[in-house]
XYZ file of C-alpha atoms in Angstrom:
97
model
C 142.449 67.099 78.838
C 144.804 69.021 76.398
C 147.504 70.691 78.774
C 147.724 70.631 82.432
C 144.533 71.755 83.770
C 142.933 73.003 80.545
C 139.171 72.485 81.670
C 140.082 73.644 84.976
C 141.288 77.272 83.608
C 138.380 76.927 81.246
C 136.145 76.206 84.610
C 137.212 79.359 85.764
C 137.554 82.071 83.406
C 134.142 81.022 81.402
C 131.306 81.985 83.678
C 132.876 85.736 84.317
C 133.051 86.029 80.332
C 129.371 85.024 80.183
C 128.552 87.622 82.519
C 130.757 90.549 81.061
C 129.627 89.697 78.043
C 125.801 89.321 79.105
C 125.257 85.799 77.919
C 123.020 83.335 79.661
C 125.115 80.527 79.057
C 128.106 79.142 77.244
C 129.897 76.215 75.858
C 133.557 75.617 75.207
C 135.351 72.978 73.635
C 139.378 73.121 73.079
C 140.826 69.936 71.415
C 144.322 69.488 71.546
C 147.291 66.841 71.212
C 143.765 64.484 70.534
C 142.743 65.323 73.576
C 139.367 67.263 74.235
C 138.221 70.130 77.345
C 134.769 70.738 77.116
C 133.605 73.257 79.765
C 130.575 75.246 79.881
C 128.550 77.623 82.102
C 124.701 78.789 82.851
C 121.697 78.304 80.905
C 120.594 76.742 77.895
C 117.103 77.184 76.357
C 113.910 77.190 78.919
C 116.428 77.807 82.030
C 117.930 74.427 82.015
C 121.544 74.413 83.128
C 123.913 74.359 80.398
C 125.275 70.979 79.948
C 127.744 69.178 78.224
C 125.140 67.134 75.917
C 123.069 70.863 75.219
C 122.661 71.831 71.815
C 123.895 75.358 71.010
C 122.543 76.976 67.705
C 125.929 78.377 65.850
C 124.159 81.117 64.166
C 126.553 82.915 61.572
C 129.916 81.815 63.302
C 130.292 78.876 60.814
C 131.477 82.198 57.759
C 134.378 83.468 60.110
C 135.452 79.905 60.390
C 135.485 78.746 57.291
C 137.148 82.241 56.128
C 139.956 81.214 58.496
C 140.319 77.799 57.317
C 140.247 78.655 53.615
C 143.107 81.705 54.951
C 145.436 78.893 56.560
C 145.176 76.668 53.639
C 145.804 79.854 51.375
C 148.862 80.524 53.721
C 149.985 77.115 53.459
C 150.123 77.281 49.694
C 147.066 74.504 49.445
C 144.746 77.227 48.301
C 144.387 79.609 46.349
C 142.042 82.706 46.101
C 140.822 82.850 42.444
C 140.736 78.614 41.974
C 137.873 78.064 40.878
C 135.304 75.727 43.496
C 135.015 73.140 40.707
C 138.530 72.358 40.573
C 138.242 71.276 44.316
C 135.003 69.844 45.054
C 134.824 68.227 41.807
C 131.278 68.099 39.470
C 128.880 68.480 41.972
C 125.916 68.352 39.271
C 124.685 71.661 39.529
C 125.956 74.974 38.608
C 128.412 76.581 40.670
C 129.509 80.248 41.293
């Protein structure tokens, strides 16, 4: 596990954040020194137990991540703001905006 007694923290703090925070259940994964904690807490869909192997829809949270990414790479001077997406990817054989 990354750290000394990562899951075990995670174990504990996780299922009072899914009840302050009113969600049925909840899945965390921290990866680390290539190393992974996965921990998670309550119910998926139907009332089953949250498990390890549940699927979890993302919804929107994949925006705010990739904003962050695109941020550190901008910080890192890998990126910048007003390169155009065709310079990157490449032709992907469509028009792109």
């Amino acid at each position: 596990m990354p750290g000394v007694g990562c899951a075990d923290r995670l174990a504990a703090v996780l299922p009072r954040l899914a009840v302050r925070h009113r969600v049925p259940g909840a899945q965390v994964a921290v990866w680390a020194g290539g190393e992974t904690a996965v921990v998670q807490t309550g119910v998926a869909s139907r009332g089953r137990p949250m498990r390890e192997s549940s699927r979890v829809p993302i919804g929107s949270i994949t925006k705010v991540a990739t904003a962050t990414l695109a941020m550190v790479l901008v910080s890192d001077g890998d990126l910048e703001l007003d390169q155009p997406v065709g310079e990157i990817l490449g032709d992907p054989g469509f028009p792109v905006r």
